[in-house]
Coordinates of C-alpha atoms and ligand atoms in Angstrom, one line a residue:
M1475 CA 0.0 0.0 0.0
L1476 CA 2.7 2.4 1.0
T1477 CA 6.2 2.4 -0.6
S1478 CA 8.7 4.2 1.6
K1479 CA 10.3 7.2 0.0
L1480 CA 13.3 6.7 2.2
P1481 CA 13.6 2.8 2.4
S1482 CA 17.1 2.9 3.8
V1483 CA 16.5 5.4 6.6
S1484 CA 16.3 4.2 10.1
T1485 CA 16.7 5.8 13.5
T1486 CA 19.8 8.2 13.6
I1487 CA 22.8 7.2 15.4
F1488 CA 22.3 10.2 17.7
S1489 CA 19.0 8.8 19.0
V1490 CA 20.5 5.2 19.3
M1491 CA 23.5 6.4 21.3
S1492 CA 21.5 8.8 23.5
K1493 CA 19.0 6.1 24.4
M1494 CA 21.9 3.7 25.2
A1495 CA 23.5 6.3 27.3
T1496 CA 20.2 6.7 29.2
D1497 CA 19.6 2.9 29.5
F1498 CA 23.2 2.2 30.8
N1499 CA 23.3 5.4 32.9
A1500 CA 26.4 6.5 30.9
I1501 CA 28.1 9.9 30.6
N1502 CA 26.6 11.3 27.3
L1503 CA 29.3 12.7 25.1
S1504 CA 27.5 11.4 22.0
Q1505 CA 24.9 14.0 20.9
G1506 CA 26.0 17.4 20.2
F1507 CA 24.3 19.6 22.9
P1508 CA 25.6 21.6 25.9
N1509 CA 24.9 20.2 29.3
F1510 CA 25.3 23.6 30.9
K1511 CA 22.8 26.6 31.2
S1512 CA 22.5 29.3 28.5
D1513 CA 23.0 32.8 29.5
P1514 CA 20.3 33.9 32.0
A1515 CA 20.0 37.2 30.3
L1516 CA 19.0 35.5 27.1
I1517 CA 16.5 33.5 29.0
E1518 CA 15.0 36.6 30.5
L1519 CA 14.8 38.2 27.2
A1520 CA 12.8 35.2 25.9
A1521 CA 10.4 35.3 29.1
K1522 CA 10.0 39.1 28.7
A1523 CA 9.1 38.8 25.0
M1524 CA 6.4 36.5 26.0
R1525 CA 5.1 38.5 28.9
D1526 CA 5.1 41.7 26.6
G1527 CA 2.7 39.8 24.4
H1528 CA 4.8 38.6 21.4
N1529 CA 3.0 35.4 21.1
Q1530 CA 1.4 35.5 17.7
Y1531 CA 2.8 34.7 14.3
A1532 CA 6.0 36.3 13.2
P1533 CA 6.3 37.7 9.7
M1534 CA 6.8 34.7 7.2
P1535 CA 10.6 35.4 6.6
G1536 CA 11.2 36.2 10.4
D1537 CA 11.3 39.2 12.9
L1538 CA 12.5 42.1 10.8
L1539 CA 14.8 43.4 13.7
L1540 CA 16.4 40.0 13.9
R1541 CA 17.0 39.9 10.2
E1542 CA 18.5 43.4 10.5
R1543 CA 20.9 42.1 13.2
I1544 CA 21.9 39.0 11.2
S1545 CA 22.6 41.4 8.3
E1546 CA 25.0 43.7 10.5
K1547 CA 26.7 40.5 11.9
I1548 CA 27.5 39.3 8.4
Q1549 CA 28.5 42.8 7.2
N1550 CA 30.8 43.3 10.2
L1551 CA 32.4 39.9 10.1
H1552 CA 32.6 39.2 6.4
G1553 CA 32.1 42.4 4.7
K1554 CA 29.2 41.4 2.7
H1555 CA 25.7 43.0 2.6
Y1556 CA 22.6 40.7 2.8
C1557 CA 19.2 42.7 2.4
P1558 CA 17.1 41.9 5.5
N1559 CA 14.0 42.3 3.4
T1560 CA 14.9 40.0 0.5
E1561 CA 18.0 37.8 1.4
I1562 CA 17.6 36.6 4.9
T1563 CA 15.1 34.1 6.3
V1564 CA 14.8 32.9 9.9
T1565 CA 14.3 29.2 10.1
A1566 CA 13.4 26.4 12.6
G1567 CA 17.1 25.5 13.2
A1568 CA 19.6 25.0 10.5
T1569 CA 18.0 21.5 9.7
Q1570 CA 14.9 23.3 8.3
A1571 CA 17.1 25.8 6.4
I1572 CA 19.1 23.1 4.8
F1573 CA 15.9 20.9 4.0
T1574 CA 14.1 24.1 2.5
A1575 CA 17.1 25.0 0.4
I1576 CA 17.3 21.5 -1.0
A1577 CA 13.5 21.3 -1.5
A1578 CA 13.6 24.5 -3.4
T1579 CA 16.3 23.5 -5.9
I1580 CA 16.8 19.8 -6.3
E1581 CA 14.8 17.9 -8.9
K1582 CA 14.7 14.3 -10.0
E1583 CA 18.1 12.9 -11.1
D1584 CA 20.0 16.1 -10.0
E1585 CA 23.3 15.2 -8.5
V1586 CA 24.5 16.7 -5.3
L1587 CA 28.2 16.4 -4.1
I1588 CA 28.6 16.0 -0.3
F1589 CA 31.7 15.4 1.6
T1590 CA 31.7 12.3 3.8
P1591 CA 31.8 11.9 6.7
A1592 CA 28.6 14.0 6.6
Y1593 CA 26.0 15.4 9.0
D1594 CA 23.2 12.8 8.6
C1595 CA 20.3 15.1 7.4
Y1596 CA 21.7 16.0 4.0
E1597 CA 21.4 12.7 2.2
P1598 CA 17.6 11.9 3.0
S1599 CA 16.8 15.4 2.1
V1600 CA 18.4 15.2 -1.3
A1601 CA 16.7 11.7 -1.8
L1602 CA 13.3 13.0 -0.9
F1603 CA 13.2 15.1 -3.9
G1604 CA 14.6 12.5 -6.4
G1605 CA 18.2 13.8 -6.2
K1606 CA 21.2 11.5 -5.9
V1607 CA 24.0 12.2 -3.4
I1608 CA 27.6 11.8 -4.9
P1609 CA 29.8 11.3 -2.0
V1610 CA 33.3 12.6 -1.9
Q1611 CA 35.1 10.7 1.0
L1612 CA 37.6 12.7 3.2
G1613 CA 40.5 10.8 4.6
A1614 CA 41.4 10.3 8.3
P1615 CA 43.2 11.6 10.2
F1616 CA 42.9 15.3 8.8
Y1617 CA 39.9 15.1 6.6
R1618 CA 41.4 17.6 4.1
P1619 CA 39.4 18.0 0.9
D1620 CA 41.1 17.1 -2.4
W1621 CA 39.6 19.3 -5.0
N1622 CA 40.8 17.3 -7.9
V1623 CA 38.8 14.4 -6.6
V1624 CA 35.8 16.8 -6.3
R1625 CA 36.3 17.8 -10.1
S1626 CA 36.4 14.1 -11.0
K1627 CA 32.9 13.7 -9.5
I1628 CA 31.3 16.4 -11.4
S1629 CA 28.9 15.3 -14.2
P1630 CA 26.4 17.2 -16.5
K1631 CA 23.9 16.2 -13.9
T1632 CA 25.7 17.9 -10.8
K1633 CA 23.4 20.7 -9.5
M1634 CA 24.9 21.5 -6.1
I1635 CA 27.8 21.1 -3.9
L1636 CA 27.1 20.9 -0.1
V1637 CA 30.0 21.9 2.2
N1638 CA 30.2 22.1 6.0
S1639 CA 33.1 24.0 7.7
P1640 CA 33.8 23.8 10.6
H1641 CA 33.2 20.3 9.9
N1642 CA 31.1 17.8 12.0
P1643 CA 32.4 15.3 12.9
S1644 CA 36.1 15.9 12.2
G1645 CA 36.7 19.5 13.5
M1646 CA 38.3 20.3 10.1
L1647 CA 38.2 23.9 8.7
F1648 CA 38.3 24.9 5.2
T1649 CA 41.0 27.5 4.4
K1650 CA 40.7 30.5 2.2
E1651 CA 42.4 28.5 -0.5
D1652 CA 39.7 25.8 -0.1
M1653 CA 37.1 28.4 -0.6
L1654 CA 38.7 29.9 -3.6
Q1655 CA 39.0 26.4 -5.2
L1656 CA 35.2 25.8 -4.3
Q1657 CA 34.4 29.1 -5.9
T1658 CA 36.3 28.3 -9.1
I1659 CA 34.6 24.8 -9.4
A1660 CA 31.3 26.2 -8.8
E1661 CA 31.6 28.9 -11.4
E1662 CA 33.2 26.6 -14.0
N1663 CA 30.2 24.2 -13.6
N1664 CA 27.5 26.6 -12.8
L1665 CA 26.7 24.9 -9.6
L1666 CA 24.5 25.9 -6.6
V1667 CA 26.3 25.7 -3.2
L1668 CA 24.9 24.9 0.2
S1669 CA 27.3 26.1 2.8
D1670 CA 26.3 24.7 6.2
E1671 CA 28.1 27.1 8.6
V1672 CA 26.4 26.1 11.9
Y1673 CA 29.7 26.1 13.9
E1674 CA 30.8 29.6 12.5
H1675 CA 31.5 30.9 15.9
I1676 CA 33.3 27.8 17.3
I1677 CA 36.8 28.2 15.8
F1678 CA 40.0 27.6 17.5
D1679 CA 43.7 29.0 17.7
G1680 CA 42.9 32.3 16.2
E1681 CA 41.8 31.1 12.8
V1682 CA 39.1 33.0 10.9
H1683 CA 35.9 31.4 9.7
Q1684 CA 36.1 31.4 5.8
S1685 CA 32.4 32.0 5.3
A1686 CA 31.0 31.7 1.7
A1687 CA 29.8 35.3 2.2
R1688 CA 33.5 36.4 1.9
F1689 CA 33.9 35.2 -1.7
T1690 CA 31.9 37.6 -3.9
S1691 CA 31.2 35.2 -6.8
L1692 CA 30.8 32.2 -4.6
A1693 CA 28.2 34.2 -2.5
Q1694 CA 26.2 34.7 -5.7
R1695 CA 25.3 31.1 -6.0
T1696 CA 25.3 30.1 -2.2
F1697 CA 22.7 29.3 0.3
I1698 CA 24.4 29.8 3.8
T1699 CA 22.8 28.1 6.8
A1700 CA 23.3 28.9 10.4
S1701 CA 22.1 27.9 13.9
F1702 CA 21.5 30.1 17.0
G1703 CA 21.4 26.7 19.0
K1704 CA 25.1 26.1 18.4
T1705 CA 26.1 29.6 19.2
F1706 CA 24.0 30.5 22.2
H1707 CA 23.9 27.0 23.9
T1708 CA 20.2 26.8 23.0
T1709 CA 19.9 23.7 20.7
G1710 CA 16.4 23.2 22.0
W1711 CA 15.1 26.5 20.7
K1712 CA 15.6 25.2 17.1
L1713 CA 16.3 28.6 15.7
G1714 CA 18.6 29.4 12.8
Y1715 CA 18.6 31.1 9.4
C1716 CA 19.4 30.9 5.8
V1717 CA 21.0 33.9 3.8
A1718 CA 21.2 33.8 0.0
P1719 CA 21.1 36.2 -3.0
Q1720 CA 17.5 37.4 -3.8
T1721 CA 16.9 35.1 -6.8
L1722 CA 17.8 32.1 -4.6
M1723 CA 16.0 33.4 -1.5
N1724 CA 12.8 34.0 -3.6
E1725 CA 12.7 30.3 -4.3
F1726 CA 13.6 29.3 -0.7
R1727 CA 10.8 31.4 0.7
K1728 CA 8.2 29.7 -1.8
V1729 CA 8.9 26.5 0.1
H1730 CA 9.5 28.0 3.6
Q1731 CA 6.0 29.7 3.6
Y1732 CA 4.3 26.4 3.1
N1733 CA 6.4 24.1 5.3
V1734 CA 6.6 26.4 8.4
F1735 CA 5.3 29.8 7.3
C1736 CA 7.3 31.3 10.2
V1737 CA 9.0 30.3 13.3
N1738 CA 8.1 31.3 16.9
T1739 CA 8.0 34.9 17.7
P1740 CA 9.2 35.4 21.3
L1741 CA 12.6 33.7 20.7
Q1742 CA 13.3 35.7 17.7
K1743 CA 12.5 38.8 19.7
A1744 CA 14.8 37.6 22.4
L1745 CA 17.6 37.0 19.9
A1746 CA 17.3 40.2 18.0
T1747 CA 18.1 42.2 21.4
Y1748 CA 20.7 39.7 22.4
L1749 CA 22.6 40.1 19.0
E1750 CA 22.9 43.9 19.7
E1751 CA 26.0 43.0 21.8
P1752 CA 28.5 41.4 19.4
S1753 CA 30.7 40.0 22.4
H1754 CA 27.7 37.5 22.9
Y1755 CA 28.9 35.6 19.8
L1756 CA 32.6 36.7 19.6
K1757 CA 33.4 35.2 22.9
V1758 CA 32.0 31.8 22.1
A1759 CA 35.3 30.6 20.3
D1760 CA 37.3 31.3 23.5
F1761 CA 34.7 29.5 25.7
Y1762 CA 34.9 26.4 23.7
Q1763 CA 38.7 26.5 23.1
Q1764 CA 39.0 26.3 26.9
K1765 CA 36.9 23.3 27.0
R1766 CA 38.7 21.6 24.2
D1767 CA 42.1 22.3 25.8
Y1768 CA 40.8 21.3 29.3
F1769 CA 39.5 18.0 27.9
M1770 CA 42.7 17.4 25.8
S1771 CA 45.0 18.2 29.0
L1772 CA 42.9 15.6 31.0
L1773 CA 43.4 12.9 28.3
K1774 CA 47.1 13.5 27.6
S1775 CA 48.4 10.3 29.1
S1776 CA 45.4 8.2 28.0
R1777 CA 45.8 5.6 25.2
F1778 CA 43.3 7.5 23.1
K1779 CA 45.1 9.7 20.4
I1780 CA 43.8 13.1 19.9
I1781 CA 44.1 15.3 16.8
P1782 CA 43.0 18.6 18.1
S1783 CA 39.8 20.0 16.8
K1784 CA 40.0 23.1 14.8
G1785 CA 36.4 24.1 15.2
T1786 CA 33.0 22.8 16.2
Y1787 CA 32.5 21.3 19.8
F1788 CA 33.6 17.9 18.8
Q1789 CA 36.8 16.0 19.2
L1790 CA 37.7 12.8 17.5
L1791 CA 39.5 10.1 19.5
D1792 CA 41.6 7.6 17.7
Y1793 CA 41.6 4.3 19.6
T1794 CA 44.0 2.0 17.6
E1795 CA 46.3 1.6 20.5
I1796 CA 43.5 0.2 22.5
T1797 CA 41.7 -2.3 20.3
N1798 CA 41.0 -3.4 16.8
E1799 CA 37.2 -3.7 17.2
H1800 CA 34.9 -2.0 14.7
D1801 CA 34.0 1.5 15.9
V1802 CA 30.1 0.6 16.4
V1803 CA 31.0 -2.4 18.4
F1804 CA 33.5 -0.5 20.6
A1805 CA 31.4 2.6 21.0
E1806 CA 28.6 0.2 22.3
R1807 CA 31.0 -1.5 24.7
L1808 CA 32.3 1.9 25.8
T1809 CA 28.8 2.9 26.7
K1810 CA 27.5 -0.4 28.2
E1811 CA 30.8 -1.6 30.2
F1812 CA 32.5 1.7 30.8
G1813 CA 29.7 4.2 31.0
V1814 CA 30.8 6.8 28.4
A1815 CA 28.6 7.3 25.2
T1816 CA 30.3 8.5 22.1
I1817 CA 29.5 8.4 18.3
P1818 CA 31.2 6.0 16.0
T1819 CA 32.3 8.0 13.0
S1820 CA 32.0 5.1 10.5
V1821 CA 28.3 5.7 10.2
F1822 CA 29.0 9.1 8.5
N1823 CA 31.4 7.6 5.9
T1824 CA 30.5 6.8 2.2
E1825 CA 31.3 3.0 2.5
K1826 CA 30.9 3.1 6.3
Q1827 CA 34.7 2.9 6.4
D1828 CA 36.0 2.3 9.8
F1829 CA 38.9 4.7 10.7
K1830 CA 38.9 3.6 14.4
Q1831 CA 37.8 7.0 15.6
L1832 CA 35.1 8.1 17.9
R1833 CA 33.4 11.5 18.0
V1834 CA 33.1 13.0 21.5
C1835 CA 31.2 16.3 22.3
F1836 CA 33.0 18.5 24.7
A1837 CA 30.2 21.0 25.1
K1838 CA 30.0 19.8 28.7
T1839 CA 30.7 21.1 32.2
E1840 CA 34.2 20.6 33.5
A1841 CA 32.9 18.2 36.0
T1842 CA 31.3 16.0 33.2
L1843 CA 34.4 16.2 31.1
K1844 CA 36.6 15.2 34.3
Q1845 CA 34.4 12.4 35.1
A1846 CA 34.5 11.2 31.6
A1847 CA 38.2 11.5 31.2
E1848 CA 38.8 9.6 34.3
I1849 CA 37.0 6.6 32.7
L1850 CA 38.8 7.1 29.4
N1851 CA 42.1 7.2 31.1
S1852 CA 41.4 3.9 32.7
I1853 CA 41.0 2.0 29.4
Ligands
LIG581 N1 24.4 21.0 10.5 C1 25.3 20.4 11.2 C2 26.7 20.1 10.6 C3 25.0 20.1 12.6 O1 26.0 19.5 13.3 C4 23.7 20.4 13.0 C5 23.2 20.0 14.5 N2 24.0 18.9 15.0 C6 22.8 20.9 12.3 C7 23.2 21.2 10.9 C8 21.5 21.3 12.6 O2 21.4 22.4 13.4 P1 19.9 22.8 14.1 O3 20.0 22.1 15.4 O4 20.0 24.4 14.3 O5 18.8 22.3 13.2

């Protein structure tokens, strides 16, 4: 009676590992969410917006003040103007922004190049609209892109290339040179680009986020997606946005207005005020760098090998010195026997290649990181 449109999709690894963490009372370093509180001032702004009566529908593209703040932020950081009226839309997290950008552009038999390991919402979104994902596997341990391989995967059917820097799960960053290569390839082959930049403010060691917005011709063909959940420790608010040139944003909004119409009003009001103070997002990099460094220092004599994350709130742990087990098997055993839940990275790879690496999320309190490190050091 019903043929599944997504026959190979099952429960995500995040739900599986988080459930296992609960069932076995393990420390949950698997799913990417902070276990500390967000700024009380931001919470108060949200409560105030509700008390002040901002509880009805927002404008379809989002609260205007919030769109203006987003525009200013991008102008200040990347020197590019996006028009709040026509080129910025507030979404229900980056997930909806990604889905909507794909829904608005991908047709049957279009090919979309995606670097793997890849965040898991990309492929099903493309498949749902009849598109085909062409994976480009990045190699451990550094996960650097090889642009010649990218070129070799392009066909007359290629419609879009989807990139994600800072990169989940590896913590790899695209350099300026990478972005210039991307720009050239996209121009030469007349491709659309979806640049998933949800970790834009979580970048370490003084590196600069090379947003697609910085590259004039690239920006002309790119949807950039972003997430307030990642930046302000509010993943449960599911608020994000998409920016794109007007011609692309017109198509984006045609879908957006019928899949959500608009997203919740009071939290948009709160974020619009909160964004008035740039330090609220500029200090996030230092905050997470301290966590990364603290966690690494705790693990320095462990048998897990660490390649320092350059961005995101994830860190990969190589366990080849400990065991030869498959990463899914080891991650399960780590949860059940030792009480630390992680994410096996093979599930994000093209052929499910097992590089013997686990992803941990260090967006946790020092107490949680210390407790987890004590267990990991004992293995
Ligand atoms: N892209 C990447 C790379 C992510 O890691 C995540 C969240 N884990 C998302 C998109 C989704 O972001 P949001 O929660 O704002 O929907």
